[in-house]
Amino acid sequence: MFSCGQNEGAPARLIRMGTPSEYIKMRRQAPGGRPLLRQGGGRRLRFVLGWCREEVNLRSSTPVSKGAFIKALAAELGTTRGRLYRVIRGELGLSPDALWRLGNALHKLGVWQMSGPLALSLEPRYDAHLLGVVGELVLDPMHFEMRGFLFDFLWYRSWFRNPDDSGIDHIANYGVLIPPRFDLFEAAWERWYAFDAGQLATKEREERFARAAPPLARAVSILRAQQRDDDPDRLSDASYRIILRDAEKDIRAYFSVGGHSRRKFQIEASPRFNLLSDEEFGFTQFGKRLRSIISPNGERVSAADAYDRGWDLRVSESSGLLGLALLDCEREYYLLVAKIIEPLLPLIERLLSGTIANKHRADLLRMRTWWRPFTIISCLMGPLDDTVRRMWDELASFILESMTQERREACYGLVQVRDLHETLFSQSKYGRKLRSMITIPNDVAKEFSKYSITDEYSSSDFHTGATPRQLVSVLQMLHESEFGYPSADTREELYWWFRDVARALDATS
């Protein structure tokens, strides 16, 4: 078997590649039920081992056959050739430690580029383990001598996985360990990885390096939270890549500016905008009417007050939803969205999959009356850039028509959130039409107005199993103690989900 632990020759975890349901059974659980990374890595070994054999042959006077190479590698790992071939064919998977030892074995056989950390970086499923071992490494004062390497190694790790010459070139440029760094990585791996279940209580815990490297700890936490039982191949998971992108920016800044992550803004202290106090919008006729009920003295009010006052019938187009959006109360807004759609999510999922039953058709038709204004109000929060334009053609047409010819030419047809704000507050026919589009039906308004808004938050405020994964991604960012607003990419995934539901509802008769 593969060597897998502190004692040379100890058995490694070789896991049979299986169905998603089998992965559920194989997931390890840390104390308290925290999910750890699934096993079964090494799906790209066929390409990697072929390249490694070519590398060995470049430095050998006698060409090494595939069989001889596998035999030598199996001997170095203490396993059989048959088992190694099963790994290459995808019938067996490797645990993180077995993959790590494979990288080290290839290095000993003469593949100078290979190492344990590099082998681990080739498996997207084990990103949390890779970031975890780097987090343990930064606790060692010696890591300051290799900050540039760590920055490049983590930044380009996804490029290492390219199954062509560009992947090999990036490995040669950014992924090669020099000898003194092998020992540092080995010691960090020993501290990080739990070689048996009894070590889980003390290992694989990002809290150990959270103070020294908050971006790395945050990224590990995000990766854990994004584990999904039904997706064994992390590389194909678009949502995983999008939510990690924000963490990647922090990692890059951490290594490039001497250990300090980029500044983030707390939501309560630094909202991006308050449209009711904006002279361009808050002092229009429509803005004044809204200010008189939501923010009487032009002062910023609490999210709870903005929501309650937004349902004032004196302004027919107003709603609690609109009040939250105009004051940029994003966390409160999306928590409310999660509450509203929680009982509806199974219905929405069946609708999107085309398996809806006739008995639900009345509920869907009622949903259609408020889903579109619900989505347009959501679009008032940004940044979304040209996603607003692509949400619905009719929405884009109102915004574009309300612009001057000069502005239309300047923006080349791209509509941004600011343009949506301007059209909403405009006294033109386009503004009136857009305000009619955001009006929540009276019966739905009465129902929605009963929801409460709180200023106290915890991650238990929403249930990940009863919330769309796109919204979960946004909410997880919003619940960080130091908060960077969700990126346009993260937000865009949520808005496309809104759009997909709207299209499915429109097709319901």
mmCIF file of N, CA and C in Angstrom, residues 169-294:
data_model
loop_
_atom_site.group_PDB
_atom_site.id
_atom_site.type_symbol
_atom_site.label_atom_id
_atom_site.label_comp_id
_atom_site.label_asym_id
_atom_site.label_seq_id
_atom_site.Cartn_x
_atom_site.Cartn_y
_atom_site.Cartn_z
ATOM 1 N N ASP A 169 4.590 24.267 -18.397
ATOM 2 C CA ASP A 169 5.384 25.495 -18.335
ATOM 3 C C ASP A 169 5.144 26.242 -17.030
ATOM 4 N N HIS A 170 3.880 26.311 -16.597
ATOM 5 C CA HIS A 170 3.581 27.008 -15.345
ATOM 6 C C HIS A 170 4.165 26.261 -14.150
ATOM 7 N N ILE A 171 4.140 24.950 -14.196
ATOM 8 C CA ILE A 171 4.759 24.171 -13.114
ATOM 9 C C ILE A 171 6.248 24.483 -13.041
ATOM 10 N N ALA A 172 6.916 24.480 -14.200
ATOM 11 C CA ALA A 172 8.358 24.741 -14.228
ATOM 12 C C ALA A 172 8.678 26.148 -13.722
ATOM 13 N N ASN A 173 7.782 27.111 -13.996
ATOM 14 C CA ASN A 173 8.057 28.504 -13.612
ATOM 15 C C ASN A 173 7.659 28.828 -12.179
ATOM 16 N N TYR A 174 6.583 28.202 -11.687
ATOM 17 C CA TYR A 174 6.028 28.631 -10.395
ATOM 18 C C TYR A 174 5.793 27.502 -9.390
ATOM 19 N N GLY A 175 6.009 26.250 -9.787
ATOM 20 C CA GLY A 175 5.626 25.156 -8.893
ATOM 21 C C GLY A 175 6.744 24.298 -8.361
ATOM 22 N N VAL A 176 8.002 24.667 -8.616
ATOM 23 C CA VAL A 176 9.126 23.802 -8.262
ATOM 24 C C VAL A 176 9.697 24.179 -6.895
ATOM 25 N N LEU A 177 9.817 23.192 -6.009
ATOM 26 C CA LEU A 177 10.421 23.392 -4.687
ATOM 27 C C LEU A 177 11.934 23.206 -4.776
ATOM 28 N N ILE A 178 12.688 24.122 -4.157
ATOM 29 C CA ILE A 178 14.121 23.887 -4.015
ATOM 30 C C ILE A 178 14.330 23.055 -2.748
ATOM 31 N N PRO A 179 15.423 22.294 -2.657
ATOM 32 C CA PRO A 179 15.604 21.327 -1.561
ATOM 33 C C PRO A 179 15.311 21.841 -0.151
ATOM 34 N N PRO A 180 15.789 23.035 0.263
ATOM 35 C CA PRO A 180 15.521 23.446 1.662
ATOM 36 C C PRO A 180 14.039 23.557 1.996
ATOM 37 N N ARG A 181 13.197 23.766 0.969
ATOM 38 C CA ARG A 181 11.767 23.964 1.231
ATOM 39 C C ARG A 181 11.026 22.646 1.417
ATOM 40 N N PHE A 182 11.616 21.539 0.967
ATOM 41 C CA PHE A 182 10.965 20.247 1.161
ATOM 42 C C PHE A 182 10.733 19.973 2.638
ATOM 43 N N ASP A 183 11.761 20.186 3.447
ATOM 44 C CA ASP A 183 11.648 19.900 4.881
ATOM 45 C C ASP A 183 10.612 20.804 5.544
ATOM 46 N N LEU A 184 10.558 22.075 5.127
ATOM 47 C CA LEU A 184 9.575 22.989 5.709
ATOM 48 C C LEU A 184 8.151 22.532 5.396
ATOM 49 N N PHE A 185 7.926 22.126 4.143
ATOM 50 C CA PHE A 185 6.601 21.652 3.767
ATOM 51 C C PHE A 185 6.255 20.337 4.477
ATOM 52 N N GLU A 186 7.219 19.448 4.609
ATOM 53 C CA GLU A 186 6.960 18.164 5.276
ATOM 54 C C GLU A 186 6.552 18.392 6.726
ATOM 55 N N ALA A 187 7.269 19.278 7.415
ATOM 56 C CA ALA A 187 6.933 19.553 8.813
ATOM 57 C C ALA A 187 5.543 20.176 8.925
ATOM 58 N N ALA A 188 5.209 21.084 7.993
ATOM 59 C CA ALA A 188 3.879 21.714 8.010
ATOM 60 C C ALA A 188 2.792 20.688 7.728
ATOM 61 N N TRP A 189 3.063 19.745 6.812
ATOM 62 C CA TRP A 189 2.078 18.702 6.494
ATOM 63 C C TRP A 189 1.843 17.797 7.703
ATOM 64 N N GLU A 190 2.887 17.487 8.428
ATOM 65 C CA GLU A 190 2.736 16.667 9.633
ATOM 66 C C GLU A 190 1.861 17.370 10.661
ATOM 67 N N ARG A 191 2.001 18.685 10.757
ATOM 68 C CA ARG A 191 1.190 19.439 11.721
ATOM 69 C C ARG A 191 -0.264 19.546 11.274
ATOM 70 N N TRP A 192 -0.484 19.642 9.951
ATOM 71 C CA TRP A 192 -1.827 19.892 9.442
ATOM 72 C C TRP A 192 -2.660 18.625 9.297
ATOM 73 N N TYR A 193 -2.156 17.605 8.626
ATOM 74 C CA TYR A 193 -2.995 16.498 8.165
ATOM 75 C C TYR A 193 -3.290 15.501 9.279
ATOM 76 N N ALA A 194 -4.536 15.103 9.396
ATOM 77 C CA ALA A 194 -4.951 14.086 10.372
ATOM 78 C C ALA A 194 -4.819 12.713 9.707
ATOM 79 N N PHE A 195 -3.798 11.956 10.105
ATOM 80 C CA PHE A 195 -3.533 10.675 9.463
ATOM 81 C C PHE A 195 -4.511 9.588 9.899
ATOM 82 N N ASP A 196 -5.221 9.812 10.988
ATOM 83 C CA ASP A 196 -6.272 8.881 11.406
ATOM 84 C C ASP A 196 -7.361 9.681 12.101
ATOM 85 N N ALA A 197 -8.507 9.041 12.292
ATOM 86 C CA ALA A 197 -9.676 9.742 12.835
ATOM 87 C C ALA A 197 -9.413 10.295 14.226
ATOM 88 N N GLY A 198 -8.530 9.671 14.984
ATOM 89 C CA GLY A 198 -8.256 10.134 16.338
ATOM 90 C C GLY A 198 -7.569 11.484 16.387
ATOM 91 N N GLN A 199 -6.979 11.918 15.264
ATOM 92 C CA GLN A 199 -6.273 13.186 15.230
ATOM 93 C C GLN A 199 -7.151 14.348 14.766
ATOM 94 N N LEU A 200 -8.380 14.055 14.378
ATOM 95 C CA LEU A 200 -9.224 15.105 13.818
ATOM 96 C C LEU A 200 -9.535 16.220 14.810
ATOM 97 N N ALA A 201 -9.532 15.897 16.102
ATOM 98 C CA ALA A 201 -9.867 16.912 17.097
ATOM 99 C C ALA A 201 -8.797 17.991 17.190
ATOM 100 N N THR A 202 -7.568 17.671 16.812
ATOM 101 C CA THR A 202 -6.461 18.615 16.966
ATOM 102 C C THR A 202 -5.836 19.048 15.648
ATOM 103 N N LYS A 203 -6.196 18.413 14.549
ATOM 104 C CA LYS A 203 -5.588 18.752 13.262
ATOM 105 C C LYS A 203 -6.641 19.197 12.248
ATOM 106 N N GLU A 204 -6.143 19.684 11.111
ATOM 107 C CA GLU A 204 -6.991 20.191 10.032
ATOM 108 C C GLU A 204 -7.932 21.277 10.547
ATOM 109 N N ARG A 205 -7.363 22.188 11.320
ATOM 110 C CA ARG A 205 -8.144 23.267 11.912
ATOM 111 C C ARG A 205 -7.522 24.607 11.523
ATOM 112 N N GLU A 206 -8.266 25.379 10.764
ATOM 113 C CA GLU A 206 -7.742 26.656 10.296
ATOM 114 C C GLU A 206 -7.583 27.675 11.413
ATOM 115 N N GLU A 207 -8.205 27.398 12.582
ATOM 116 C CA GLU A 207 -8.057 28.326 13.706
ATOM 117 C C GLU A 207 -6.607 28.465 14.146
ATOM 118 N N ARG A 208 -5.790 27.447 13.862
ATOM 119 C CA ARG A 208 -4.389 27.478 14.316
ATOM 120 C C ARG A 208 -3.616 28.628 13.675
ATOM 121 N N PHE A 209 -3.939 28.946 12.427
ATOM 122 C CA PHE A 209 -3.181 30.002 11.757
ATOM 123 C C PHE A 209 -4.063 31.192 11.382
ATOM 124 N N ALA A 210 -5.264 31.253 11.938
ATOM 125 C CA ALA A 210 -6.202 32.318 11.551
ATOM 126 C C ALA A 210 -5.664 33.701 11.861
ATOM 127 N N ARG A 211 -4.960 33.846 12.966
ATOM 128 C CA ARG A 211 -4.442 35.172 13.316
ATOM 129 C C ARG A 211 -3.248 35.548 12.446
ATOM 130 N N ALA A 212 -2.391 34.583 12.138
ATOM 131 C CA ALA A 212 -1.197 34.869 11.341
ATOM 132 C C ALA A 212 -1.525 35.045 9.871
ATOM 133 N N ALA A 213 -2.507 34.316 9.369
ATOM 134 C CA ALA A 213 -2.841 34.371 7.939
ATOM 135 C C ALA A 213 -4.351 34.316 7.758
ATOM 136 N N PRO A 214 -5.063 35.391 8.115
ATOM 137 C CA PRO A 214 -6.530 35.369 8.011
ATOM 138 C C PRO A 214 -7.062 35.050 6.618
ATOM 139 N N PRO A 215 -6.423 35.503 5.515
ATOM 140 C CA PRO A 215 -6.975 35.146 4.198
ATOM 141 C C PRO A 215 -6.969 33.645 3.942
ATOM 142 N N LEU A 216 -5.906 32.955 4.374
ATOM 143 C CA LEU A 216 -5.846 31.508 4.175
ATOM 144 C C LEU A 216 -6.905 30.802 5.006
ATOM 145 N N ALA A 217 -7.047 31.217 6.263
ATOM 146 C CA ALA A 217 -8.051 30.594 7.134
ATOM 147 C C ALA A 217 -9.450 30.826 6.588
ATOM 148 N N ARG A 218 -9.696 32.032 6.058
ATOM 149 C CA ARG A 218 -11.011 32.338 5.518
ATOM 150 C C ARG A 218 -11.300 31.467 4.294
ATOM 151 N N ALA A 219 -10.280 31.288 3.451
ATOM 152 C CA ALA A 219 -10.469 30.468 2.255
ATOM 153 C C ALA A 219 -10.746 29.016 2.616
ATOM 154 N N VAL A 220 -10.041 28.474 3.623
ATOM 155 C CA VAL A 220 -10.285 27.100 4.057
ATOM 156 C C VAL A 220 -11.714 26.967 4.576
ATOM 157 N N SER A 221 -12.172 27.968 5.342
ATOM 158 C CA SER A 221 -13.537 27.927 5.870
ATOM 159 C C SER A 221 -14.555 27.946 4.737
ATOM 160 N N ILE A 222 -14.303 28.773 3.726
ATOM 161 C CA ILE A 222 -15.217 28.848 2.581
ATOM 162 C C ILE A 222 -15.276 27.509 1.863
ATOM 163 N N LEU A 223 -14.116 26.905 1.662
ATOM 164 C CA LEU A 223 -14.067 25.628 0.959
ATOM 165 C C LEU A 223 -14.826 24.551 1.727
ATOM 166 N N ARG A 224 -14.680 24.554 3.044
ATOM 167 C CA ARG A 224 -15.421 23.569 3.845
ATOM 168 C C ARG A 224 -16.921 23.799 3.707
ATOM 169 N N ALA A 225 -17.325 25.058 3.799
ATOM 170 C CA ALA A 225 -18.753 25.369 3.742
ATOM 171 C C ALA A 225 -19.354 25.044 2.386
ATOM 172 N N GLN A 226 -18.523 25.030 1.338
ATOM 173 C CA GLN A 226 -19.033 24.810 -0.007
ATOM 174 C C GLN A 226 -19.007 23.339 -0.428
ATOM 175 N N GLN A 227 -18.643 22.454 0.485
ATOM 176 C CA GLN A 227 -18.657 21.034 0.129
ATOM 177 C C GLN A 227 -20.074 20.608 -0.216
ATOM 178 N N ARG A 228 -20.213 19.896 -1.307
ATOM 179 C CA ARG A 228 -21.533 19.425 -1.724
ATOM 180 C C ARG A 228 -21.471 17.945 -2.026
ATOM 181 N N ASP A 229 -22.391 17.212 -1.428
ATOM 182 C CA ASP A 229 -22.371 15.758 -1.560
ATOM 183 C C ASP A 229 -22.594 15.291 -2.992
ATOM 184 N N ASP A 230 -23.275 16.112 -3.793
ATOM 185 C CA ASP A 230 -23.663 15.633 -5.112
ATOM 186 C C ASP A 230 -22.704 16.073 -6.214
ATOM 187 N N ASP A 231 -21.538 16.596 -5.836
ATOM 188 C CA ASP A 231 -20.602 17.064 -6.854
ATOM 189 C C ASP A 231 -19.197 16.597 -6.519
ATOM 190 N N PRO A 232 -18.815 15.385 -6.906
ATOM 191 C CA PRO A 232 -17.496 14.875 -6.548
ATOM 192 C C PRO A 232 -16.356 15.525 -7.305
ATOM 193 N N ASP A 233 -16.634 16.230 -8.393
ATOM 194 C CA ASP A 233 -15.567 16.827 -9.188
ATOM 195 C C ASP A 233 -15.570 18.335 -8.980
ATOM 196 N N ARG A 234 -14.665 18.820 -8.156
ATOM 197 C CA ARG A 234 -14.662 20.229 -7.805
ATOM 198 C C ARG A 234 -14.380 21.126 -9.009
ATOM 199 N N LEU A 235 -13.624 20.627 -9.976
ATOM 200 C CA LEU A 235 -13.242 21.466 -11.103
ATOM 201 C C LEU A 235 -14.454 21.892 -11.917
ATOM 202 N N SER A 236 -15.515 21.087 -11.896
ATOM 203 C CA SER A 236 -16.694 21.406 -12.697
ATOM 204 C C SER A 236 -17.683 22.288 -11.947
ATOM 205 N N ASP A 237 -17.364 22.678 -10.715
ATOM 206 C CA ASP A 237 -18.297 23.400 -9.875
ATOM 207 C C ASP A 237 -18.093 24.902 -10.030
ATOM 208 N N ALA A 238 -18.934 25.527 -10.835
ATOM 209 C CA ALA A 238 -18.780 26.959 -11.106
ATOM 210 C C ALA A 238 -18.983 27.791 -9.847
ATOM 211 N N SER A 239 -19.930 27.396 -8.997
ATOM 212 C CA SER A 239 -20.208 28.159 -7.789
ATOM 213 C C SER A 239 -18.996 28.154 -6.867
ATOM 214 N N TYR A 240 -18.307 27.014 -6.793
ATOM 215 C CA TYR A 240 -17.099 26.919 -5.967
ATOM 216 C C TYR A 240 -16.050 27.904 -6.459
ATOM 217 N N ARG A 241 -15.872 27.986 -7.779
ATOM 218 C CA ARG A 241 -14.841 28.872 -8.306
ATOM 219 C C ARG A 241 -15.200 30.335 -8.059
ATOM 220 N N ILE A 242 -16.487 30.653 -8.160
ATOM 221 C CA ILE A 242 -16.902 32.040 -8.002
ATOM 222 C C ILE A 242 -16.732 32.507 -6.566
ATOM 223 N N ILE A 243 -17.168 31.717 -5.599
ATOM 224 C CA ILE A 243 -17.085 32.158 -4.211
ATOM 225 C C ILE A 243 -15.650 32.197 -3.714
ATOM 226 N N LEU A 244 -14.781 31.369 -4.300
ATOM 227 C CA LEU A 244 -13.393 31.370 -3.874
ATOM 228 C C LEU A 244 -12.630 32.548 -4.460
ATOM 229 N N ARG A 245 -13.164 33.157 -5.524
ATOM 230 C CA ARG A 245 -12.428 34.229 -6.194
ATOM 231 C C ARG A 245 -12.180 35.405 -5.261
ATOM 232 N N ASP A 246 -13.163 35.722 -4.409
ATOM 233 C CA ASP A 246 -12.976 36.815 -3.471
ATOM 234 C C ASP A 246 -11.869 36.488 -2.485
ATOM 235 N N ALA A 247 -11.830 35.227 -2.016
ATOM 236 C CA ALA A 247 -10.768 34.814 -1.103
ATOM 237 C C ALA A 247 -9.406 34.853 -1.788
ATOM 238 N N GLU A 248 -9.376 34.545 -3.090
ATOM 239 C CA GLU A 248 -8.112 34.566 -3.829
ATOM 240 C C GLU A 248 -7.504 35.967 -3.804
ATOM 241 N N LYS A 249 -8.331 36.997 -3.880
ATOM 242 C CA LYS A 249 -7.811 38.358 -3.846
ATOM 243 C C LYS A 249 -7.117 38.634 -2.518
ATOM 244 N N ASP A 250 -7.708 38.139 -1.426
ATOM 245 C CA ASP A 250 -7.090 38.315 -0.118
ATOM 246 C C ASP A 250 -5.762 37.571 -0.031
ATOM 247 N N ILE A 251 -5.740 36.347 -0.570
ATOM 248 C CA ILE A 251 -4.499 35.561 -0.527
ATOM 249 C C ILE A 251 -3.399 36.284 -1.290
ATOM 250 N N ARG A 252 -3.758 36.811 -2.436
ATOM 251 C CA ARG A 252 -2.771 37.525 -3.247
ATOM 252 C C ARG A 252 -2.237 38.738 -2.488
ATOM 253 N N ALA A 253 -3.149 39.506 -1.889
ATOM 254 C CA ALA A 253 -2.725 40.694 -1.146
ATOM 255 C C ALA A 253 -1.887 40.315 0.063
ATOM 256 N N TYR A 254 -2.240 39.235 0.727
ATOM 257 C CA TYR A 254 -1.513 38.807 1.926
ATOM 258 C C TYR A 254 -0.036 38.575 1.623
ATOM 259 N N PHE A 255 0.246 37.902 0.528
ATOM 260 C CA PHE A 255 1.632 37.590 0.208
ATOM 261 C C PHE A 255 2.350 38.733 -0.505
ATOM 262 N N SER A 256 1.607 39.655 -1.082
ATOM 263 C CA SER A 256 2.268 40.699 -1.865
ATOM 264 C C SER A 256 2.495 41.984 -1.079
ATOM 265 N N VAL A 257 1.780 42.177 0.034
ATOM 266 C CA VAL A 257 1.951 43.423 0.789
ATOM 267 C C VAL A 257 2.455 43.171 2.196
ATOM 268 N N GLY A 258 3.119 42.056 2.409
ATOM 269 C CA GLY A 258 3.805 41.834 3.666
ATOM 270 C C GLY A 258 2.964 41.308 4.796
ATOM 271 N N GLY A 259 1.923 40.560 4.498
ATOM 272 C CA GLY A 259 1.186 39.896 5.564
ATOM 273 C C GLY A 259 -0.106 40.558 5.951
ATOM 274 N N HIS A 260 -0.553 41.546 5.190
ATOM 275 C CA HIS A 260 -1.799 42.230 5.530
ATOM 276 C C HIS A 260 -2.805 42.023 4.410
ATOM 277 N N SER A 261 -3.979 41.543 4.763
ATOM 278 C CA SER A 261 -4.999 41.349 3.735
ATOM 279 C C SER A 261 -5.583 42.708 3.359
ATOM 280 N N ARG A 262 -6.215 42.780 2.207
ATOM 281 C CA ARG A 262 -6.780 44.035 1.756
ATOM 282 C C ARG A 262 -7.868 44.513 2.714
ATOM 283 N N ARG A 263 -8.042 45.807 2.773
ATOM 284 C CA ARG A 263 -9.018 46.379 3.683
ATOM 285 C C ARG A 263 -10.423 45.970 3.270
ATOM 286 N N LYS A 264 -11.213 45.603 4.254
ATOM 287 C CA LYS A 264 -12.604 45.293 3.998
ATOM 288 C C LYS A 264 -13.484 46.250 4.782
ATOM 289 N N PHE A 265 -14.729 46.319 4.392
ATOM 290 C CA PHE A 265 -15.634 47.270 5.004
ATOM 291 C C PHE A 265 -16.739 46.543 5.767
ATOM 292 N N GLN A 266 -17.008 47.014 6.978
ATOM 293 C CA GLN A 266 -18.142 46.465 7.709
ATOM 294 C C GLN A 266 -19.414 47.062 7.124
ATOM 295 N N ILE A 267 -20.414 46.229 6.967
ATOM 296 C CA ILE A 267 -21.623 46.675 6.277
ATOM 297 C C ILE A 267 -22.299 47.821 7.021
ATOM 298 N N GLU A 268 -22.383 47.692 8.342
ATOM 299 C CA GLU A 268 -23.103 48.704 9.109
ATOM 300 C C GLU A 268 -22.404 50.054 9.013
ATOM 301 N N ALA A 269 -21.070 50.060 8.968
ATOM 302 C CA ALA A 269 -20.324 51.317 8.993
ATOM 303 C C ALA A 269 -20.143 51.924 7.614
ATOM 304 N N SER A 270 -20.078 51.098 6.586
ATOM 305 C CA SER A 270 -19.732 51.612 5.256
ATOM 306 C C SER A 270 -20.642 51.065 4.160
ATOM 307 N N PRO A 271 -21.927 51.441 4.172
ATOM 308 C CA PRO A 271 -22.769 51.041 3.032
ATOM 309 C C PRO A 271 -22.263 51.724 1.769
ATOM 310 N N ARG A 272 -22.489 51.108 0.644
ATOM 311 C CA ARG A 272 -21.987 51.688 -0.602
ATOM 312 C C ARG A 272 -22.808 52.893 -1.031
ATOM 313 N N PHE A 273 -24.083 52.902 -0.668
ATOM 314 C CA PHE A 273 -24.914 54.040 -1.061
ATOM 315 C C PHE A 273 -26.139 54.126 -0.174
ATOM 316 N N ASN A 274 -26.734 55.306 -0.165
ATOM 317 C CA ASN A 274 -28.038 55.560 0.452
ATOM 318 C C ASN A 274 -28.758 56.466 -0.530
ATOM 319 N N LEU A 275 -29.556 55.870 -1.387
ATOM 320 C CA LEU A 275 -30.145 56.625 -2.490
ATOM 321 C C LEU A 275 -31.103 57.712 -2.012
ATOM 322 N N LEU A 276 -31.677 57.555 -0.840
ATOM 323 C CA LEU A 276 -32.620 58.564 -0.357
ATOM 324 C C LEU A 276 -31.910 59.809 0.146
ATOM 325 N N SER A 277 -30.615 59.735 0.425
ATOM 326 C CA SER A 277 -29.860 60.921 0.828
ATOM 327 C C SER A 277 -29.025 61.459 -0.323
ATOM 328 N N ASP A 278 -29.113 60.823 -1.468
ATOM 329 C CA ASP A 278 -28.386 61.263 -2.663
ATOM 330 C C ASP A 278 -29.138 62.428 -3.298
ATOM 331 N N GLU A 279 -28.446 63.555 -3.502
ATOM 332 C CA GLU A 279 -29.130 64.733 -4.044
ATOM 333 C C GLU A 279 -29.718 64.462 -5.422
ATOM 334 N N GLU A 280 -29.064 63.603 -6.210
ATOM 335 C CA GLU A 280 -29.553 63.332 -7.561
ATOM 336 C C GLU A 280 -30.860 62.552 -7.540
ATOM 337 N N PHE A 281 -31.038 61.716 -6.520
ATOM 338 C CA PHE A 281 -32.214 60.844 -6.483
ATOM 339 C C PHE A 281 -33.177 61.207 -5.357
ATOM 340 N N GLY A 282 -32.635 61.463 -4.166
ATOM 341 C CA GLY A 282 -33.490 61.675 -3.001
ATOM 342 C C GLY A 282 -34.310 62.941 -3.047
ATOM 343 N N PHE A 283 -33.956 63.875 -3.955
ATOM 344 C CA PHE A 283 -34.680 65.139 -4.015
ATOM 345 C C PHE A 283 -35.532 65.271 -5.274
ATOM 346 N N THR A 284 -35.714 64.173 -5.989
ATOM 347 C CA THR A 284 -36.700 64.161 -7.067
ATOM 348 C C THR A 284 -38.088 64.026 -6.444
ATOM 349 N N GLN A 285 -39.103 64.168 -7.248
ATOM 350 C CA GLN A 285 -40.461 64.044 -6.709
ATOM 351 C C GLN A 285 -40.694 62.672 -6.083
ATOM 352 N N PHE A 286 -40.296 61.634 -6.789
ATOM 353 C CA PHE A 286 -40.462 60.287 -6.260
ATOM 354 C C PHE A 286 -39.577 60.072 -5.040
ATOM 355 N N GLY A 287 -38.343 60.604 -5.098
ATOM 356 C CA GLY A 287 -37.433 60.458 -3.968
ATOM 357 C C GLY A 287 -37.945 61.139 -2.718
ATOM 358 N N LYS A 288 -38.522 62.340 -2.874
ATOM 359 C CA LYS A 288 -39.048 63.064 -1.717
ATOM 360 C C LYS A 288 -40.192 62.290 -1.068
ATOM 361 N N ARG A 289 -41.050 61.704 -1.892
ATOM 362 C CA ARG A 289 -42.168 60.932 -1.339
ATOM 363 C C ARG A 289 -41.654 59.751 -0.529
ATOM 364 N N LEU A 290 -40.625 59.076 -1.074
ATOM 365 C CA LEU A 290 -40.053 57.945 -0.340
ATOM 366 C C LEU A 290 -39.355 58.404 0.937
ATOM 367 N N ARG A 291 -38.620 59.502 0.859
ATOM 368 C CA ARG A 291 -37.902 60.000 2.042
ATOM 369 C C ARG A 291 -38.876 60.350 3.158
ATOM 370 N N SER A 292 -40.022 60.905 2.785
ATOM 371 C CA SER A 292 -40.973 61.343 3.802
ATOM 372 C C SER A 292 -41.495 60.189 4.643
ATOM 373 N N ILE A 293 -41.485 58.973 4.061
ATOM 374 C CA ILE A 293 -42.007 57.846 4.836
ATOM 375 C C ILE A 293 -40.889 56.920 5.357
ATOM 376 N N ILE A 294 -39.813 56.780 4.593
ATOM 377 C CA ILE A 294 -38.764 55.828 4.994
ATOM 378 C C ILE A 294 -37.680 56.505 5.822
#
